[in-house]
PDB file of C-alpha atoms in Angstrom:
ATOM      1  CA  MET A  30       0.000   0.000   0.000  1.00 50.00           C
ATOM      2  CA  SER A  31       1.409   3.364  -1.017  1.00 52.00           C
ATOM      3  CA  LYS A  32       1.582   6.474   1.140  1.00 50.00           C
ATOM      4  CA  ASP A  33      -1.126   8.048  -1.033  1.00 51.00           C
ATOM      5  CA  ASP A  34      -3.454   5.128  -0.291  1.00 50.00           C
ATOM      6  CA  VAL A  35      -2.976   5.711   3.455  1.00 44.00           C
ATOM      7  CA  ALA A  36      -3.244   9.495   3.250  1.00 47.00           C
ATOM      8  CA  ARG A  37      -6.540   9.523   1.319  1.00 49.00           C
ATOM      9  CA  PRO A  38      -8.666   7.844   4.055  1.00 52.00           C
ATOM     10  CA  ARG A  39      -7.079  10.088   6.677  1.00 54.00           C
ATOM     11  CA  ALA A  40      -7.900  13.186   4.655  1.00 50.00           C
ATOM     12  CA  ALA A  41     -11.464  11.945   4.194  1.00 49.00           C
ATOM     13  CA  ARG A  42     -11.832  11.413   7.945  1.00 51.00           C
ATOM     14  CA  ARG A  43     -10.506  14.916   8.639  1.00 56.00           C
ATOM     15  CA  ARG A  44     -13.043  16.378   6.221  1.00 55.00           C
ATOM     16  CA  LEU A  45     -15.843  14.462   7.961  1.00 51.00           C
ATOM     17  CA  GLN A  46     -14.664  15.807  11.315  1.00 61.00           C
ATOM     18  CA  ILE A  47     -14.370  19.398  10.098  1.00 75.00           C
ATOM     19  CA  ALA A  48     -17.642  19.523   8.115  1.00 82.00           C
ATOM     20  CA  PRO A  49     -20.024  19.606  11.123  1.00 83.00           C
ATOM     21  CA  LEU A  50     -17.897  22.284  12.785  1.00 82.00           C
ATOM     22  CA  ILE A  51     -18.244  24.424   9.661  1.00 88.00           C
ATOM     23  CA  LEU A  52     -22.017  23.889   9.654  1.00 90.00           C
ATOM     24  CA  LEU A  53     -22.282  24.878  13.325  1.00 87.00           C
ATOM     25  CA  THR A  54     -20.199  28.003  12.707  1.00 88.00           C
ATOM     26  CA  LEU A  55     -22.397  28.951   9.753  1.00 94.00           C
ATOM     27  CA  ALA A  56     -25.532  28.470  11.878  1.00 90.00           C
ATOM     28  CA  ALA A  57     -24.152  30.875  14.509  1.00 88.00           C
ATOM     29  CA  CYS A  58     -23.185  33.327  11.762  1.00 93.00           C
ATOM     30  CA  PHE A  59     -26.683  33.233  10.224  1.00 96.00           C
ATOM     31  CA  TRP A  60     -28.305  33.808  13.629  1.00 92.00           C
ATOM     32  CA  GLY A  61     -25.881  36.662  14.282  1.00 92.00           C
ATOM     33  CA  GLY A  62     -26.925  38.180  10.957  1.00 95.00           C
ATOM     34  CA  ASN A  63     -30.542  38.186  12.154  1.00 94.00           C
ATOM     35  CA  VAL A  64     -29.631  41.197  14.324  1.00 92.00           C
ATOM     36  CA  ILE A  65     -28.381  43.056  11.261  1.00 95.00           C
ATOM     37  CA  ALA A  66     -31.515  42.165   9.304  1.00 95.00           C
ATOM     38  CA  GLY A  67     -33.701  43.592  12.052  1.00 93.00           C
ATOM     39  CA  LYS A  68     -31.637  46.766  12.215  1.00 93.00           C
ATOM     40  CA  LEU A  69     -31.717  47.256   8.428  1.00 94.00           C
ATOM     41  CA  ALA A  70     -35.478  46.660   8.358  1.00 92.00           C
ATOM     42  CA  ALA A  71     -36.120  49.542  10.766  1.00 85.00           C
ATOM     43  CA  GLY A  72     -38.117  52.237   9.013  1.00 80.00           C
ATOM     44  CA  THR A  73     -39.003  49.929   6.125  1.00 84.00           C
ATOM     45  CA  LEU A  74     -40.756  46.980   7.699  1.00 91.00           C
ATOM     46  CA  GLY A  75     -42.341  46.885  11.146  1.00 91.00           C
ATOM     47  CA  PRO A  76     -40.969  44.324  13.627  1.00 93.00           C
ATOM     48  CA  LEU A  77     -44.209  42.343  13.751  1.00 93.00           C
ATOM     49  CA  SER A  78     -44.656  42.518   9.973  1.00 94.00           C
ATOM     50  CA  LEU A  79     -41.150  41.120   9.506  1.00 95.00           C
ATOM     51  CA  SER A  80     -41.803  38.364  12.036  1.00 95.00           C
ATOM     52  CA  THR A  81     -45.097  37.402  10.388  1.00 95.00           C
ATOM     53  CA  MET A  82     -43.620  37.283   6.892  1.00 95.00           C
ATOM     54  CA  ARG A  83     -40.508  35.435   8.047  1.00 95.00           C
ATOM     55  CA  TRP A  84     -42.317  32.543   9.686  1.00 96.00           C
ATOM     56  CA  ALA A  85     -45.124  32.297   7.123  1.00 96.00           C
ATOM     57  CA  LEU A  86     -42.628  32.075   4.268  1.00 96.00           C
ATOM     58  CA  ALA A  87     -40.426  29.655   6.245  1.00 96.00           C
ATOM     59  CA  ALA A  88     -43.421  27.343   6.755  1.00 95.00           C
ATOM     60  CA  LEU A  89     -44.276  27.474   3.038  1.00 96.00           C
ATOM     61  CA  ALA A  90     -40.664  26.805   2.049  1.00 95.00           C
ATOM     62  CA  ILE A  91     -40.251  23.793   4.331  1.00 94.00           C
ATOM     63  CA  LEU A  92     -43.710  22.297   3.608  1.00 94.00           C
ATOM     64  CA  PRO A  93     -42.783  20.227   0.499  1.00 94.00           C
ATOM     65  CA  PHE A  94     -39.823  18.665   2.302  1.00 92.00           C
ATOM     66  CA  ALA A  95     -41.720  18.036   5.522  1.00 93.00           C
ATOM     67  CA  LEU A  96     -44.843  16.384   4.075  1.00 92.00           C
ATOM     68  CA  PRO A  97     -43.518  12.770   3.911  1.00 90.00           C
ATOM     69  CA  GLY A  98     -42.320  12.877   7.514  1.00 92.00           C
ATOM     70  CA  LEU A  99     -45.389  14.811   8.638  1.00 91.00           C
ATOM     71  CA  ARG A 100     -47.657  11.845   7.932  1.00 89.00           C
ATOM     72  CA  ARG A 101     -45.367   9.530   9.877  1.00 93.00           C
ATOM     73  CA  ASP A 102     -44.924  11.978  12.771  1.00 96.00           C
ATOM     74  CA  TRP A 103     -48.565  13.045  13.058  1.00 95.00           C
ATOM     75  CA  PRO A 104     -49.488  10.912  16.133  1.00 95.00           C
ATOM     76  CA  HIS A 105     -46.537  12.404  18.056  1.00 96.00           C
ATOM     77  CA  ILE A 106     -47.313  15.905  16.739  1.00 96.00           C
ATOM     78  CA  ARG A 107     -50.932  15.655  17.907  1.00 96.00           C
ATOM     79  CA  ALA A 108     -49.883  14.383  21.344  1.00 96.00           C
ATOM     80  CA  GLY A 109     -47.277  17.142  21.753  1.00 96.00           C
ATOM     81  CA  MET A 110     -49.210  19.991  20.095  1.00 97.00           C
ATOM     82  CA  GLY A 111     -49.151  22.111  23.254  1.00 96.00           C
ATOM     83  CA  TRP A 112     -45.380  22.023  23.495  1.00 96.00           C
ATOM     84  CA  LEU A 113     -44.971  22.703  19.783  1.00 96.00           C
ATOM     85  CA  ALA A 114     -47.208  25.758  20.180  1.00 97.00           C
ATOM     86  CA  PHE A 115     -45.065  26.879  23.126  1.00 97.00           C
ATOM     87  CA  TYR A 116     -41.850  26.592  21.089  1.00 94.00           C
ATOM     88  CA  GLY A 117     -43.329  28.517  18.170  1.00 95.00           C
ATOM     89  CA  ILE A 118     -44.905  31.276  20.258  1.00 96.00           C
ATOM     90  CA  ILE A 119     -42.233  31.760  22.933  1.00 95.00           C
ATOM     91  CA  GLY A 120     -38.998  30.629  21.264  1.00 92.00           C
ATOM     92  CA  PHE A 121     -39.673  31.906  17.756  1.00 93.00           C
ATOM     93  CA  THR A 122     -42.272  34.695  17.811  1.00 96.00           C
ATOM     94  CA  SER A 123     -41.639  36.310  21.200  1.00 96.00           C
ATOM     95  CA  PHE A 124     -37.851  36.190  20.968  1.00 95.00           C
ATOM     96  CA  ASN A 125     -37.660  37.548  17.435  1.00 94.00           C
ATOM     97  CA  ALA A 126     -40.416  40.154  17.866  1.00 94.00           C
ATOM     98  CA  LEU A 127     -38.566  41.513  20.899  1.00 96.00           C
ATOM     99  CA  LEU A 128     -35.228  41.349  19.042  1.00 95.00           C
ATOM    100  CA  TYR A 129     -36.566  43.219  16.004  1.00 95.00           C
ATOM    101  CA  SER A 130     -38.297  45.764  18.255  1.00 94.00           C
ATOM    102  CA  ALA A 131     -35.111  46.237  20.304  1.00 94.00           C
ATOM    103  CA  THR A 132     -33.181  47.242  17.185  1.00 93.00           C
ATOM    104  CA  LEU A 133     -35.409  50.326  16.943  1.00 93.00           C
ATOM    105  CA  TYR A 134     -34.112  51.645  20.271  1.00 92.00           C
ATOM    106  CA  THR A 135     -30.573  50.371  20.766  1.00 90.00           C
ATOM    107  CA  SER A 136     -27.472  49.519  18.765  1.00 90.00           C
ATOM    108  CA  GLY A 137     -26.918  46.285  16.885  1.00 91.00           C
ATOM    109  CA  ILE A 138     -23.838  45.691  19.043  1.00 88.00           C
ATOM    110  CA  ASN A 139     -25.926  45.826  22.223  1.00 89.00           C
ATOM    111  CA  VAL A 140     -28.593  43.530  20.788  1.00 91.00           C
ATOM    112  CA  ALA A 141     -25.923  41.029  19.767  1.00 88.00           C
ATOM    113  CA  MET A 142     -23.943  41.114  23.003  1.00 86.00           C
ATOM    114  CA  ILE A 143     -26.947  40.812  25.302  1.00 87.00           C
ATOM    115  CA  GLN A 144     -27.751  37.457  23.670  1.00 87.00           C
ATOM    116  CA  ALA A 145     -24.693  36.080  25.481  1.00 80.00           C
ATOM    117  CA  VAL A 146     -26.849  35.874  28.603  1.00 82.00           C
ATOM    118  CA  ILE A 147     -29.078  33.135  27.130  1.00 84.00           C
ATOM    119  CA  PRO A 148     -26.786  30.235  28.219  1.00 77.00           C
ATOM    120  CA  VAL A 149     -26.588  31.808  31.673  1.00 78.00           C
ATOM    121  CA  PHE A 150     -30.374  31.984  31.978  1.00 84.00           C
ATOM    122  CA  VAL A 151     -30.528  28.354  30.837  1.00 82.00           C
ATOM    123  CA  MET A 152     -28.023  27.348  33.525  1.00 78.00           C
ATOM    124  CA  ILE A 153     -30.003  29.185  36.231  1.00 82.00           C
ATOM    125  CA  GLY A 154     -33.249  27.628  35.011  1.00 84.00           C
ATOM    126  CA  SER A 155     -31.719  24.148  34.870  1.00 80.00           C
ATOM    127  CA  PHE A 156     -30.748  24.430  38.531  1.00 77.00           C
ATOM    128  CA  SER A 157     -33.970  26.099  39.688  1.00 79.00           C
ATOM    129  CA  LEU A 158     -36.372  23.801  37.827  1.00 81.00           C
ATOM    130  CA  PHE A 159     -34.504  20.536  37.352  1.00 77.00           C
ATOM    131  CA  ARG A 160     -31.837  20.730  40.076  1.00 70.00           C
ATOM    132  CA  VAL A 161     -28.996  20.386  37.588  1.00 68.00           C
ATOM    133  CA  GLY A 162     -25.982  21.458  39.642  1.00 65.00           C
ATOM    134  CA  SER A 163     -23.077  23.670  38.618  1.00 64.00           C
ATOM    135  CA  SER A 164     -19.545  23.988  39.902  1.00 71.00           C
ATOM    136  CA  ALA A 165     -18.213  27.092  41.650  1.00 77.00           C
ATOM    137  CA  LEU A 166     -16.178  27.923  38.537  1.00 76.00           C
ATOM    138  CA  HIS A 167     -19.275  27.641  36.365  1.00 70.00           C
ATOM    139  CA  LEU A 168     -21.206  29.949  38.710  1.00 75.00           C
ATOM    140  CA  LEU A 169     -18.355  32.460  38.667  1.00 81.00           C
ATOM    141  CA  GLY A 170     -18.397  32.437  34.871  1.00 75.00           C
ATOM    142  CA  ALA A 171     -22.166  32.955  34.862  1.00 72.00           C
ATOM    143  CA  ALA A 172     -21.827  35.883  37.258  1.00 79.00           C
ATOM    144  CA  LEU A 173     -19.195  37.547  35.054  1.00 81.00           C
ATOM    145  CA  ALA A 174     -21.356  37.096  31.932  1.00 75.00           C
ATOM    146  CA  ILE A 175     -24.407  38.540  33.701  1.00 76.00           C
ATOM    147  CA  TYR A 176     -22.389  41.519  34.872  1.00 80.00           C
ATOM    148  CA  GLY A 177     -21.176  42.045  31.294  1.00 79.00           C
ATOM    149  CA  VAL A 178     -24.764  42.191  30.059  1.00 75.00           C
ATOM    150  CA  LEU A 179     -25.733  44.591  32.871  1.00 76.00           C
ATOM    151  CA  HIS A 180     -22.699  46.706  31.956  1.00 79.00           C
ATOM    152  CA  VAL A 181     -23.980  46.941  28.373  1.00 76.00           C
ATOM    153  CA  ALA A 182     -27.576  47.656  29.393  1.00 69.00           C
ATOM    154  CA  SER A 183     -26.486  50.447  31.766  1.00 73.00           C
ATOM    155  CA  GLU A 184     -24.014  51.942  29.235  1.00 72.00           C
ATOM    156  CA  GLY A 185     -21.099  51.344  31.577  1.00 78.00           C
ATOM    157  CA  ALA A 186     -22.773  52.788  34.677  1.00 76.00           C
ATOM    158  CA  PRO A 187     -24.240  49.850  36.663  1.00 73.00           C
ATOM    159  CA  GLN A 188     -25.392  52.235  39.406  1.00 71.00           C
ATOM    160  CA  ARG A 189     -28.042  53.417  36.940  1.00 66.00           C
ATOM    161  CA  LEU A 190     -29.761  50.067  37.420  1.00 62.00           C
ATOM    162  CA  LEU A 191     -30.730  51.135  40.941  1.00 61.00           C
ATOM    163  CA  GLN A 192     -32.451  54.173  39.452  1.00 60.00           C
ATOM    164  CA  LEU A 193     -34.067  52.119  36.661  1.00 57.00           C
ATOM    165  CA  HIS A 194     -32.452  54.330  34.008  1.00 66.00           C
ATOM    166  CA  LEU A 195     -32.314  51.740  31.249  1.00 73.00           C
ATOM    167  CA  ASN A 196     -32.555  51.781  27.479  1.00 84.00           C
ATOM    168  CA  ILE A 197     -35.924  50.255  26.544  1.00 91.00           C
ATOM    169  CA  GLY A 198     -34.296  48.416  23.642  1.00 93.00           C
ATOM    170  CA  ASP A 199     -31.810  46.693  25.964  1.00 90.00           C
ATOM    171  CA  VAL A 200     -34.657  45.741  28.310  1.00 91.00           C
ATOM    172  CA  MET A 201     -36.588  44.257  25.367  1.00 95.00           C
ATOM    173  CA  MET A 202     -33.555  42.200  24.409  1.00 93.00           C
ATOM    174  CA  VAL A 203     -33.120  40.856  27.945  1.00 92.00           C
ATOM    175  CA  LEU A 204     -36.806  39.858  27.954  1.00 95.00           C
ATOM    176  CA  GLY A 205     -36.282  38.185  24.572  1.00 95.00           C
ATOM    177  CA  CYS A 206     -33.358  36.227  26.015  1.00 92.00           C
ATOM    178  CA  LEU A 207     -35.584  35.068  28.883  1.00 93.00           C
ATOM    179  CA  CYS A 208     -38.107  33.832  26.313  1.00 94.00           C
ATOM    180  CA  TYR A 209     -35.483  31.907  24.355  1.00 90.00           C
ATOM    181  CA  ALA A 210     -33.998  30.455  27.554  1.00 89.00           C
ATOM    182  CA  ALA A 211     -37.473  29.184  28.499  1.00 91.00           C
ATOM    183  CA  HIS A 212     -37.776  27.688  25.011  1.00 90.00           C
ATOM    184  CA  SER A 213     -34.394  25.969  25.373  1.00 85.00           C
ATOM    185  CA  LEU A 214     -35.149  24.609  28.843  1.00 86.00           C
ATOM    186  CA  CYS A 215     -38.423  23.080  27.671  1.00 88.00           C
ATOM    187  CA  LEU A 216     -36.923  21.392  24.622  1.00 84.00           C
ATOM    188  CA  ARG A 217     -36.496  18.319  26.825  1.00 84.00           C
ATOM    189  CA  TYR A 218     -40.261  17.820  26.317  1.00 90.00           C
ATOM    190  CA  ARG A 219     -40.036  18.063  22.518  1.00 89.00           C
ATOM    191  CA  PRO A 220     -42.051  15.355  20.744  1.00 92.00           C
ATOM    192  CA  ARG A 221     -39.884  12.725  19.062  1.00 90.00           C
ATOM    193  CA  ILE A 222     -40.401  13.928  15.516  1.00 92.00           C
ATOM    194  CA  GLY A 223     -38.125  14.735  12.584  1.00 90.00           C
ATOM    195  CA  TRP A 224     -36.576  18.189  12.404  1.00 87.00           C
ATOM    196  CA  GLN A 225     -38.528  19.002   9.216  1.00 91.00           C
ATOM    197  CA  SER A 226     -41.829  18.290  10.976  1.00 94.00           C
ATOM    198  CA  PHE A 227     -40.681  20.197  14.050  1.00 92.00           C
ATOM    199  CA  LEU A 228     -39.647  23.256  12.028  1.00 93.00           C
ATOM    200  CA  LEU A 229     -42.843  23.239   9.953  1.00 95.00           C
ATOM    201  CA  VAL A 230     -45.267  23.015  12.874  1.00 96.00           C
ATOM    202  CA  THR A 231     -43.405  25.492  15.086  1.00 95.00           C
ATOM    203  CA  SER A 232     -43.071  27.916  12.160  1.00 95.00           C
ATOM    204  CA  LEU A 233     -46.819  27.716  11.585  1.00 96.00           C
ATOM    205  CA  PHE A 234     -47.485  28.524  15.230  1.00 97.00           C
ATOM    206  CA  ALA A 235     -44.927  31.343  15.015  1.00 96.00           C
ATOM    207  CA  ALA A 236     -46.596  32.779  11.894  1.00 96.00           C
ATOM    208  CA  VAL A 237     -50.090  32.655  13.424  1.00 97.00           C
ATOM    209  CA  SER A 238     -48.985  34.166  16.754  1.00 97.00           C
ATOM    210  CA  SER A 239     -46.992  36.883  14.917  1.00 96.00           C
ATOM    211  CA  LEU A 240     -50.094  37.726  12.890  1.00 96.00           C
ATOM    212  CA  ILE A 241     -52.183  37.951  16.084  1.00 96.00           C
ATOM    213  CA  LEU A 242     -49.614  40.339  17.596  1.00 94.00           C
ATOM    214  CA  GLN A 243     -49.703  42.317  14.345  1.00 95.00           C
ATOM    215  CA  LEU A 244     -53.482  42.615  14.631  1.00 94.00           C
ATOM    216  CA  LEU A 245     -53.316  43.670  18.287  1.00 94.00           C
ATOM    217  CA  PHE A 246     -50.220  45.876  18.419  1.00 91.00           C
ATOM    218  CA  GLY A 247     -48.813  46.322  14.912  1.00 89.00           C
ATOM    219  CA  GLY A 248     -51.549  48.291  13.195  1.00 90.00           C
ATOM    220  CA  GLY A 249     -53.560  45.346  11.907  1.00 93.00           C
ATOM    221  CA  ILE A 250     -53.752  43.776   8.464  1.00 93.00           C
ATOM    222  CA  GLY A 251     -53.765  47.177   6.793  1.00 93.00           C
ATOM    223  CA  SER A 252     -50.352  48.009   8.229  1.00 93.00           C
ATOM    224  CA  LEU A 253     -48.975  44.601   7.184  1.00 93.00           C
ATOM    225  CA  VAL A 254     -50.275  45.013   3.619  1.00 93.00           C
ATOM    226  CA  SER A 255     -48.882  48.548   3.508  1.00 93.00           C
ATOM    227  CA  ASP A 256     -45.463  47.346   4.713  1.00 91.00           C
ATOM    228  CA  VAL A 257     -45.380  44.612   2.073  1.00 92.00           C
ATOM    229  CA  ALA A 258     -46.466  47.002  -0.683  1.00 92.00           C
ATOM    230  CA  ARG A 259     -43.629  49.420   0.189  1.00 91.00           C
ATOM    231  CA  LEU A 260     -40.915  46.765   0.086  1.00 92.00           C
ATOM    232  CA  ASP A 261     -38.187  47.358  -2.466  1.00 92.00           C
ATOM    233  CA  GLY A 262     -35.367  45.046  -3.477  1.00 93.00           C
ATOM    234  CA  ALA A 263     -33.445  45.676  -0.262  1.00 91.00           C
ATOM    235  CA  GLY A 264     -36.543  44.986   1.827  1.00 93.00           C
ATOM    236  CA  TRP A 265     -37.254  41.691   0.096  1.00 95.00           C
ATOM    237  CA  THR A 266     -33.603  40.746   0.551  1.00 95.00           C
ATOM    238  CA  ILE A 267     -34.012  41.240   4.314  1.00 95.00           C
ATOM    239  CA  VAL A 268     -37.166  39.086   4.330  1.00 96.00           C
ATOM    240  CA  ALA A 269     -35.438  36.413   2.231  1.00 96.00           C
ATOM    241  CA  TYR A 270     -32.423  36.381   4.561  1.00 97.00           C
ATOM    242  CA  THR A 271     -34.487  35.962   7.716  1.00 96.00           C
ATOM    243  CA  THR A 272     -36.578  33.250   6.040  1.00 96.00           C
ATOM    244  CA  LEU A 273     -33.883  31.195   4.329  1.00 95.00           C
ATOM    245  CA  PHE A 274     -30.732  31.772   6.365  1.00 96.00           C
ATOM    246  CA  ALA A 275     -31.868  32.705   9.898  1.00 94.00           C
ATOM    247  CA  SER A 276     -34.857  30.323   9.984  1.00 92.00           C
ATOM    248  CA  ILE A 277     -34.304  27.312   7.716  1.00 92.00           C
ATOM    249  CA  LEU A 278     -30.585  26.900   6.969  1.00 93.00           C
ATOM    250  CA  ALA A 279     -29.394  27.858  10.465  1.00 90.00           C
ATOM    251  CA  GLN A 280     -31.756  25.327  12.032  1.00 85.00           C
ATOM    252  CA  MET A 281     -30.825  22.658   9.475  1.00 85.00           C
ATOM    253  CA  PHE A 282     -27.092  23.188   9.955  1.00 88.00           C
ATOM    254  CA  TYR A 283     -27.383  23.225  13.740  1.00 85.00           C
ATOM    255  CA  VAL A 284     -29.407  19.988  13.845  1.00 79.00           C
ATOM    256  CA  SER A 285     -26.906  18.346  11.473  1.00 82.00           C
ATOM    257  CA  GLY A 286     -24.050  19.495  13.698  1.00 82.00           C
ATOM    258  CA  VAL A 287     -25.735  18.143  16.829  1.00 76.00           C
ATOM    259  CA  GLU A 288     -26.248  14.773  15.150  1.00 75.00           C
ATOM    260  CA  ALA A 289     -22.579  14.661  14.120  1.00 77.00           C
ATOM    261  CA  VAL A 290     -20.745  15.859  17.257  1.00 71.00           C
ATOM    262  CA  GLY A 291     -23.353  15.715  20.024  1.00 66.00           C
ATOM    263  CA  ALA A 292     -25.345  18.379  21.829  1.00 60.00           C
ATOM    264  CA  ASN A 293     -22.611  19.258  24.338  1.00 55.00           C
ATOM    265  CA  ARG A 294     -20.033  20.235  21.714  1.00 61.00           C
ATOM    266  CA  ALA A 295     -22.611  21.777  19.410  1.00 69.00           C
ATOM    267  CA  SER A 296     -24.017  24.043  22.142  1.00 67.00           C
ATOM    268  CA  LEU A 297     -20.636  25.761  22.470  1.00 68.00           C
ATOM    269  CA  PHE A 298     -21.104  27.288  19.025  1.00 76.00           C
ATOM    270  CA  ILE A 299     -24.186  29.226  20.179  1.00 78.00           C
ATOM    271  CA  ASN A 300     -21.734  31.459  22.036  1.00 74.00           C
ATOM    272  CA  LEU A 301     -20.512  32.663  18.633  1.00 80.00           C
ATOM    273  CA  VAL A 302     -23.887  34.298  17.876  1.00 85.00           C
ATOM    274  CA  PRO A 303     -23.206  37.514  19.843  1.00 84.00           C
ATOM    275  CA  VAL A 304     -19.655  37.576  18.474  1.00 82.00           C
ATOM    276  CA  PHE A 305     -20.808  37.445  14.860  1.00 87.00           C
ATOM    277  CA  GLY A 306     -23.638  39.884  15.578  1.00 89.00           C
ATOM    278  CA  ALA A 307     -21.303  42.470  17.100  1.00 88.00           C
ATOM    279  CA  LEU A 308     -18.704  42.095  14.342  1.00 87.00           C
ATOM    280  CA  MET A 309     -21.319  42.483  11.608  1.00 92.00           C
ATOM    281  CA  SER A 310     -22.784  45.515  13.375  1.00 92.00           C
ATOM    282  CA  VAL A 311     -19.385  47.152  13.035  1.00 90.00           C
ATOM    283  CA  ALA A 312     -18.668  45.924   9.496  1.00 92.00           C
ATOM    284  CA  ILE A 313     -22.124  46.322   7.903  1.00 93.00           C
ATOM    285  CA  LEU A 314     -23.941  48.932   9.980  1.00 92.00           C
ATOM    286  CA  GLY A 315     -20.849  51.048  10.549  1.00 93.00           C
ATOM    287  CA  GLU A 316     -21.363  51.112  14.310  1.00 91.00           C
ATOM    288  CA  ARG A 317     -18.424  51.746  16.621  1.00 88.00           C
ATOM    289  CA  MET A 318     -17.830  49.937  19.858  1.00 84.00           C
ATOM    290  CA  ALA A 319     -17.803  52.324  22.815  1.00 83.00           C
ATOM    291  CA  PRO A 320     -15.334  51.746  25.674  1.00 86.00           C
ATOM    292  CA  TYR A 321     -18.098  50.409  27.927  1.00 82.00           C
ATOM    293  CA  GLN A 322     -18.991  47.838  25.254  1.00 82.00           C
ATOM    294  CA  PHE A 323     -15.379  46.645  25.105  1.00 83.00           C
ATOM    295  CA  VAL A 324     -15.352  46.265  28.898  1.00 84.00           C
ATOM    296  CA  ALA A 325     -18.662  44.414  28.808  1.00 81.00           C
ATOM    297  CA  ALA A 326     -17.361  42.137  26.039  1.00 79.00           C
ATOM    298  CA  LEU A 327     -14.361  41.216  28.191  1.00 83.00           C
ATOM    299  CA  PHE A 328     -16.635  40.235  31.088  1.00 82.00           C
ATOM    300  CA  ILE A 329     -18.952  38.267  28.793  1.00 77.00           C
ATOM    301  CA  VAL A 330     -16.137  36.396  27.020  1.00 77.00           C
ATOM    302  CA  ALA A 331     -14.355  35.675  30.311  1.00 80.00           C
ATOM    303  CA  GLY A 332     -17.586  34.474  31.884  1.00 76.00           C
ATOM    304  CA  ILE A 333     -18.517  32.198  28.995  1.00 70.00           C
ATOM    305  CA  GLY A 334     -14.932  30.900  28.837  1.00 75.00           C
ATOM    306  CA  LEU A 335     -14.927  30.003  32.536  1.00 76.00           C
ATOM    307  CA  ALA A 336     -18.355  28.372  32.314  1.00 68.00           C
ATOM    308  CA  GLU A 337     -17.389  26.273  29.288  1.00 65.00           C
ATOM    309  CA  TYR A 338     -14.017  25.336  30.824  1.00 73.00           C
ATOM    310  CA  SER A 339     -15.847  24.175  33.927  1.00 70.00           C
ATOM    311  CA  ALA A 340     -18.293  22.139  31.833  1.00 62.00           C
ATOM    312  CA  ALA A 341     -15.426  20.556  29.874  1.00 62.00           C
ATOM    313  CA  ARG A 342     -13.662  19.565  33.123  1.00 68.00           C
ATOM    314  CA  ARG A 343     -16.812  17.905  34.430  1.00 62.00           C
ATOM    315  CA  ARG A 344     -17.203  15.942  31.190  1.00 57.00           C
TER     316      ARG A 344
END
């Protein structure tokens, strides 16, 4: 056997090992870009209009691919309909409606960086609800990350929190993170169905709940129709991005990555979402990071690093 014959299988194995890591990185990048899409849509498309269109189009796009599995999964879907509604309404609609609304009042960098608190909220919820313990190092990391988010929300003056002088956009984003953390914590109750069926049904619930919010708080159907009628090429590009990349491809890539390397390793890549979001805010939106944002980023990165190091030691 020649050296080339030995090298080829090794190279193939390396490619198989690297491929899921690339997919997971792309998923985080696409989710980070969702912040930019929301910011660019401001003034063109209302937050609830964007959310409604995003999830309705995502459901239509995934429908042809989900139909075969939908028939097979239907008994489990019917039994777990309540949880699927919860995921669509809380994890998809509430999180994204708050994210898109937050971009109207605060910077893309803030919106991106505050998302770093989601794993911390999940850790706190896991202990509070399911008694999943954490090490002292993990708790220290969580505390640093939380302080980093508070540092961002208070614009570098944490004492302002005592006076409740907060940017409404930052508050919206923190509430959105609480919604997504609740969604993540409850995924343990997800019906055992294929990811296509899961994405289709949850997207349908997200589209319907977004439309209801549009009717109640977004100006009704007339405002939605008006927003759609005013869309130009740039506006449709934003809608297409949130539908294809932030909704379908990101979810597909993340699920594929989880199947390849396991949930523990895959979950680490979620921490790249605020990184990509902040970098794209600088590169695409032309925003500049203020000194307090740099300080907050150091606390957030240090906190996440300590928490993940602690988790790796325990594994």
